[in-house]
Amino acid sequence: MILKLGLLLALIPNSGEASVIKYNYKPGEITAICDVEVKRCNEALSKLLSIPLSEKDFSNTIEAFEFATSEMRTKTSPADFMKYVSTDKDIRKEADACEEMLSQYAVDLYTRRDIYDALVLAEKKSAKKKLNPIQKRLAEQTIKSFKRNGLFLP
């Protein structure tokens, strides 16, 4: 039963067909995936920050931040997972470097005052509107992640 469940969890729908998680990365491919996704996330964050203060709101700031960061995690997770499961020592080493780079990126990201300020402003402006409970929780938890890094301090 556990084996069947494990196999079902490993199968990902793909155009009506099931496929297993990719495991046959070529040298340099994991590094390229991580680099591309960090670049995409940075571009999305730059776009988010370029929105004038008067126009920032839940959708174009808080939700956009969540989408950018979760998209990066979704696209890089299978590659950095290879650190734990690949039979190729070089691929494990490359995946480990990717995971370390992504961890440092997350630390740097959640200590950025400009992003924190944009999120707080968007939350304040959105408080006037009726956000559903899920949206409220997303805003609270996102900002809490920054506060845990001391960004609420003057």
PDB file of C-alpha atoms in Angstrom:
ATOM      1  CA  MET A   1       0.000   0.000   0.000  1.00  0.00           C
ATOM      2  CA  ILE A   2       2.780   2.476   0.932  1.00  0.00           C
ATOM      3  CA  LEU A   3       4.664   1.654  -2.259  1.00  0.00           C
ATOM      4  CA  LYS A   4       1.550   2.327  -4.350  1.00  0.00           C
ATOM      5  CA  LEU A   5       0.979   5.620  -2.551  1.00  0.00           C
ATOM      6  CA  GLY A   6       4.616   6.590  -3.066  1.00  0.00           C
ATOM      7  CA  LEU A   7       4.373   5.823  -6.765  1.00  0.00           C
ATOM      8  CA  LEU A   8       1.179   7.837  -7.059  1.00  0.00           C
ATOM      9  CA  LEU A   9       2.796  10.808  -5.322  1.00  0.00           C
ATOM     10  CA  ALA A  10       5.812  10.617  -7.625  1.00  0.00           C
ATOM     11  CA  LEU A  11       3.661  10.808 -10.734  1.00  0.00           C
ATOM     12  CA  ILE A  12       2.920  14.271 -11.991  1.00  0.00           C
ATOM     13  CA  PRO A  13       0.196  14.861 -14.582  1.00  0.00           C
ATOM     14  CA  ASN A  14       1.699  16.132 -17.826  1.00  0.00           C
ATOM     15  CA  SER A  15      -0.610  16.778 -20.775  1.00  0.00           C
ATOM     16  CA  GLY A  16      -2.891  13.919 -19.803  1.00  0.00           C
ATOM     17  CA  GLU A  17       0.022  11.538 -19.287  1.00  0.00           C
ATOM     18  CA  ALA A  18       1.865  10.757 -16.079  1.00  0.00           C
ATOM     19  CA  SER A  19       5.607  11.293 -15.796  1.00  0.00           C
ATOM     20  CA  VAL A  20       8.071  10.846 -12.974  1.00  0.00           C
ATOM     21  CA  ILE A  21      10.134  13.651 -11.506  1.00  0.00           C
ATOM     22  CA  LYS A  22      13.144  14.383 -13.700  1.00  0.00           C
ATOM     23  CA  TYR A  23      16.287  12.732 -12.379  1.00  0.00           C
ATOM     24  CA  ASN A  24      18.658  12.642 -15.348  1.00  0.00           C
ATOM     25  CA  TYR A  25      20.185  16.121 -15.198  1.00  0.00           C
ATOM     26  CA  LYS A  26      23.254  16.894 -17.277  1.00  0.00           C
ATOM     27  CA  PRO A  27      26.269  18.632 -15.728  1.00  0.00           C
ATOM     28  CA  GLY A  28      25.583  22.361 -15.455  1.00  0.00           C
ATOM     29  CA  GLU A  29      21.829  21.995 -15.932  1.00  0.00           C
ATOM     30  CA  ILE A  30      20.915  22.385 -12.259  1.00  0.00           C
ATOM     31  CA  THR A  31      23.104  25.476 -11.933  1.00  0.00           C
ATOM     32  CA  ALA A  32      21.476  26.947 -15.034  1.00  0.00           C
ATOM     33  CA  ILE A  33      17.971  26.273 -13.674  1.00  0.00           C
ATOM     34  CA  CYS A  34      18.794  27.946 -10.367  1.00  0.00           C
ATOM     35  CA  ASP A  35      20.426  30.940 -12.050  1.00  0.00           C
ATOM     36  CA  VAL A  36      17.519  31.438 -14.468  1.00  0.00           C
ATOM     37  CA  GLU A  37      14.892  31.200 -11.739  1.00  0.00           C
ATOM     38  CA  VAL A  38      16.701  33.637  -9.434  1.00  0.00           C
ATOM     39  CA  LYS A  39      16.971  36.037 -12.377  1.00  0.00           C
ATOM     40  CA  ARG A  40      13.232  35.655 -13.096  1.00  0.00           C
ATOM     41  CA  CYS A  41      12.380  36.253  -9.456  1.00  0.00           C
ATOM     42  CA  ASN A  42      14.574  39.370  -9.374  1.00  0.00           C
ATOM     43  CA  GLU A  43      12.887  40.683 -12.518  1.00  0.00           C
ATOM     44  CA  ALA A  44       9.445  40.139 -10.989  1.00  0.00           C
ATOM     45  CA  LEU A  45      10.522  41.866  -7.784  1.00  0.00           C
ATOM     46  CA  SER A  46      11.924  44.817  -9.753  1.00  0.00           C
ATOM     47  CA  LYS A  47       8.610  45.125 -11.541  1.00  0.00           C
ATOM     48  CA  LEU A  48       6.768  44.982  -8.198  1.00  0.00           C
ATOM     49  CA  LEU A  49       9.015  47.702  -6.745  1.00  0.00           C
ATOM     50  CA  SER A  50       8.604  49.931  -9.805  1.00  0.00           C
ATOM     51  CA  ILE A  51       4.868  50.317  -9.139  1.00  0.00           C
ATOM     52  CA  PRO A  52       4.240  53.831  -7.812  1.00  0.00           C
ATOM     53  CA  LEU A  53       3.505  53.968  -4.065  1.00  0.00           C
ATOM     54  CA  SER A  54       0.019  55.340  -4.699  1.00  0.00           C
ATOM     55  CA  GLU A  55      -0.855  52.280  -6.807  1.00  0.00           C
ATOM     56  CA  LYS A  56       0.483  49.504  -4.575  1.00  0.00           C
ATOM     57  CA  ASP A  57      -2.192  47.079  -3.363  1.00  0.00           C
ATOM     58  CA  PHE A  58      -2.669  43.458  -2.359  1.00  0.00           C
ATOM     59  CA  SER A  59      -2.807  42.141  -5.911  1.00  0.00           C
ATOM     60  CA  ASN A  60       0.146  43.937  -7.480  1.00  0.00           C
ATOM     61  CA  THR A  61       2.433  43.780  -4.443  1.00  0.00           C
ATOM     62  CA  ILE A  62       1.686  41.071  -1.866  1.00  0.00           C
ATOM     63  CA  GLU A  63       0.223  38.568  -4.296  1.00  0.00           C
ATOM     64  CA  ALA A  64       2.896  39.393  -6.879  1.00  0.00           C
ATOM     65  CA  PHE A  65       5.628  38.802  -4.273  1.00  0.00           C
ATOM     66  CA  GLU A  66       4.106  35.441  -3.341  1.00  0.00           C
ATOM     67  CA  PHE A  67       3.769  34.406  -6.970  1.00  0.00           C
ATOM     68  CA  ALA A  68       7.374  35.358  -7.808  1.00  0.00           C
ATOM     69  CA  THR A  69       8.873  33.535  -4.836  1.00  0.00           C
ATOM     70  CA  SER A  70       6.662  30.458  -5.021  1.00  0.00           C
ATOM     71  CA  GLU A  71       7.254  30.140  -8.755  1.00  0.00           C
ATOM     72  CA  MET A  72      10.998  30.141  -8.121  1.00  0.00           C
ATOM     73  CA  ARG A  73      10.659  27.493  -5.400  1.00  0.00           C
ATOM     74  CA  THR A  74       8.425  25.340  -7.598  1.00  0.00           C
ATOM     75  CA  LYS A  75      10.817  25.454 -10.530  1.00  0.00           C
ATOM     76  CA  THR A  76      13.994  24.837  -8.493  1.00  0.00           C
ATOM     77  CA  SER A  77      12.794  22.230  -5.987  1.00  0.00           C
ATOM     78  CA  PRO A  78      13.104  19.201  -8.291  1.00  0.00           C
ATOM     79  CA  ALA A  79      16.636  20.228  -9.244  1.00  0.00           C
ATOM     80  CA  ASP A  80      17.920  20.891  -5.740  1.00  0.00           C
ATOM     81  CA  PHE A  81      16.210  17.697  -4.523  1.00  0.00           C
ATOM     82  CA  MET A  82      18.844  15.834  -6.536  1.00  0.00           C
ATOM     83  CA  LYS A  83      21.261  16.651  -3.693  1.00  0.00           C
ATOM     84  CA  TYR A  84      19.554  13.883  -1.731  1.00  0.00           C
ATOM     85  CA  VAL A  85      18.720  11.305  -4.385  1.00  0.00           C
ATOM     86  CA  SER A  86      21.073  11.462  -7.349  1.00  0.00           C
ATOM     87  CA  THR A  87      23.454   8.556  -7.819  1.00  0.00           C
ATOM     88  CA  ASP A  88      25.909  10.898  -9.589  1.00  0.00           C
ATOM     89  CA  LYS A  89      28.328  12.547  -7.155  1.00  0.00           C
ATOM     90  CA  ASP A  90      28.821  15.596  -9.423  1.00  0.00           C
ATOM     91  CA  ILE A  91      25.068  16.164  -9.753  1.00  0.00           C
ATOM     92  CA  ARG A  92      24.677  15.907  -5.967  1.00  0.00           C
ATOM     93  CA  LYS A  93      27.452  18.463  -5.544  1.00  0.00           C
ATOM     94  CA  GLU A  94      25.861  20.792  -8.100  1.00  0.00           C
ATOM     95  CA  ALA A  95      22.439  20.433  -6.458  1.00  0.00           C
ATOM     96  CA  ASP A  96      24.008  21.157  -3.071  1.00  0.00           C
ATOM     97  CA  ALA A  97      25.535  24.361  -4.453  1.00  0.00           C
ATOM     98  CA  CYS A  98      22.159  25.306  -5.910  1.00  0.00           C
ATOM     99  CA  GLU A  99      20.434  24.719  -2.585  1.00  0.00           C
ATOM    100  CA  GLU A 100      23.047  26.813  -0.767  1.00  0.00           C
ATOM    101  CA  MET A 101      22.672  29.624  -3.303  1.00  0.00           C
ATOM    102  CA  LEU A 102      18.873  29.566  -2.973  1.00  0.00           C
ATOM    103  CA  SER A 103      19.120  29.577   0.824  1.00  0.00           C
ATOM    104  CA  GLN A 104      21.381  32.621   0.766  1.00  0.00           C
ATOM    105  CA  TYR A 105      19.068  34.272  -1.763  1.00  0.00           C
ATOM    106  CA  ALA A 106      16.126  33.748   0.608  1.00  0.00           C
ATOM    107  CA  VAL A 107      18.063  35.278   3.506  1.00  0.00           C
ATOM    108  CA  ASP A 108      18.988  38.274   1.362  1.00  0.00           C
ATOM    109  CA  LEU A 109      15.441  38.594   0.059  1.00  0.00           C
ATOM    110  CA  TYR A 110      13.755  38.562   3.461  1.00  0.00           C
ATOM    111  CA  THR A 111      16.099  41.255   4.762  1.00  0.00           C
ATOM    112  CA  ARG A 112      15.407  43.761   1.976  1.00  0.00           C
ATOM    113  CA  ARG A 113      13.916  46.925   3.436  1.00  0.00           C
ATOM    114  CA  ASP A 114      12.538  48.112   0.062  1.00  0.00           C
ATOM    115  CA  ILE A 115      10.446  44.985  -0.369  1.00  0.00           C
ATOM    116  CA  TYR A 116       9.310  45.018   3.254  1.00  0.00           C
ATOM    117  CA  ASP A 117       8.220  48.659   2.982  1.00  0.00           C
ATOM    118  CA  ALA A 118       6.297  47.936  -0.228  1.00  0.00           C
ATOM    119  CA  LEU A 119       4.519  44.959   1.374  1.00  0.00           C
ATOM    120  CA  VAL A 120       3.599  46.918   4.518  1.00  0.00           C
ATOM    121  CA  LEU A 121       2.250  49.799   2.432  1.00  0.00           C
ATOM    122  CA  ALA A 122       0.211  47.417   0.296  1.00  0.00           C
ATOM    123  CA  GLU A 123      -1.178  45.712   3.411  1.00  0.00           C
ATOM    124  CA  LYS A 124      -2.219  49.056   4.923  1.00  0.00           C
ATOM    125  CA  LYS A 125      -3.908  50.132   1.706  1.00  0.00           C
ATOM    126  CA  SER A 126      -5.587  46.745   1.352  1.00  0.00           C
ATOM    127  CA  ALA A 127      -6.927  46.877   4.912  1.00  0.00           C
ATOM    128  CA  LYS A 128      -9.430  49.457   3.705  1.00  0.00           C
ATOM    129  CA  LYS A 129     -10.733  46.923   1.209  1.00  0.00           C
ATOM    130  CA  LYS A 130     -12.349  43.659   2.117  1.00  0.00           C
ATOM    131  CA  LEU A 131      -9.739  40.945   1.813  1.00  0.00           C
ATOM    132  CA  ASN A 132     -10.910  37.401   2.297  1.00  0.00           C
ATOM    133  CA  PRO A 133      -9.386  35.404   5.185  1.00  0.00           C
ATOM    134  CA  ILE A 134      -6.875  33.669   2.929  1.00  0.00           C
ATOM    135  CA  GLN A 135      -5.631  36.969   1.527  1.00  0.00           C
ATOM    136  CA  LYS A 136      -5.368  38.458   5.026  1.00  0.00           C
ATOM    137  CA  ARG A 137      -3.368  35.475   6.238  1.00  0.00           C
ATOM    138  CA  LEU A 138      -1.033  35.638   3.234  1.00  0.00           C
ATOM    139  CA  ALA A 139      -0.353  39.324   3.907  1.00  0.00           C
ATOM    140  CA  GLU A 140       0.212  38.723   7.624  1.00  0.00           C
ATOM    141  CA  GLN A 141       2.483  35.710   7.173  1.00  0.00           C
ATOM    142  CA  THR A 142       4.523  37.334   4.403  1.00  0.00           C
ATOM    143  CA  ILE A 143       5.177  40.439   6.469  1.00  0.00           C
ATOM    144  CA  LYS A 144       5.865  38.314   9.560  1.00  0.00           C
ATOM    145  CA  SER A 145       8.687  36.592   7.645  1.00  0.00           C
ATOM    146  CA  PHE A 146      10.354  39.976   7.192  1.00  0.00           C
ATOM    147  CA  LYS A 147       9.689  41.040  10.779  1.00  0.00           C
ATOM    148  CA  ARG A 148      11.423  37.911  12.061  1.00  0.00           C
ATOM    149  CA  ASN A 149      14.530  39.246  10.368  1.00  0.00           C
ATOM    150  CA  GLY A 150      14.261  42.514  12.272  1.00  0.00           C
ATOM    151  CA  LEU A 151      12.802  44.711   9.569  1.00  0.00           C
ATOM    152  CA  PHE A 152      10.119  46.138  11.854  1.00  0.00           C
ATOM    153  CA  LEU A 153      12.871  47.819  13.880  1.00  0.00           C
ATOM    154  CA  PRO A 154      13.682  51.473  13.083  1.00  0.00           C
TER     155      PRO A 154
END
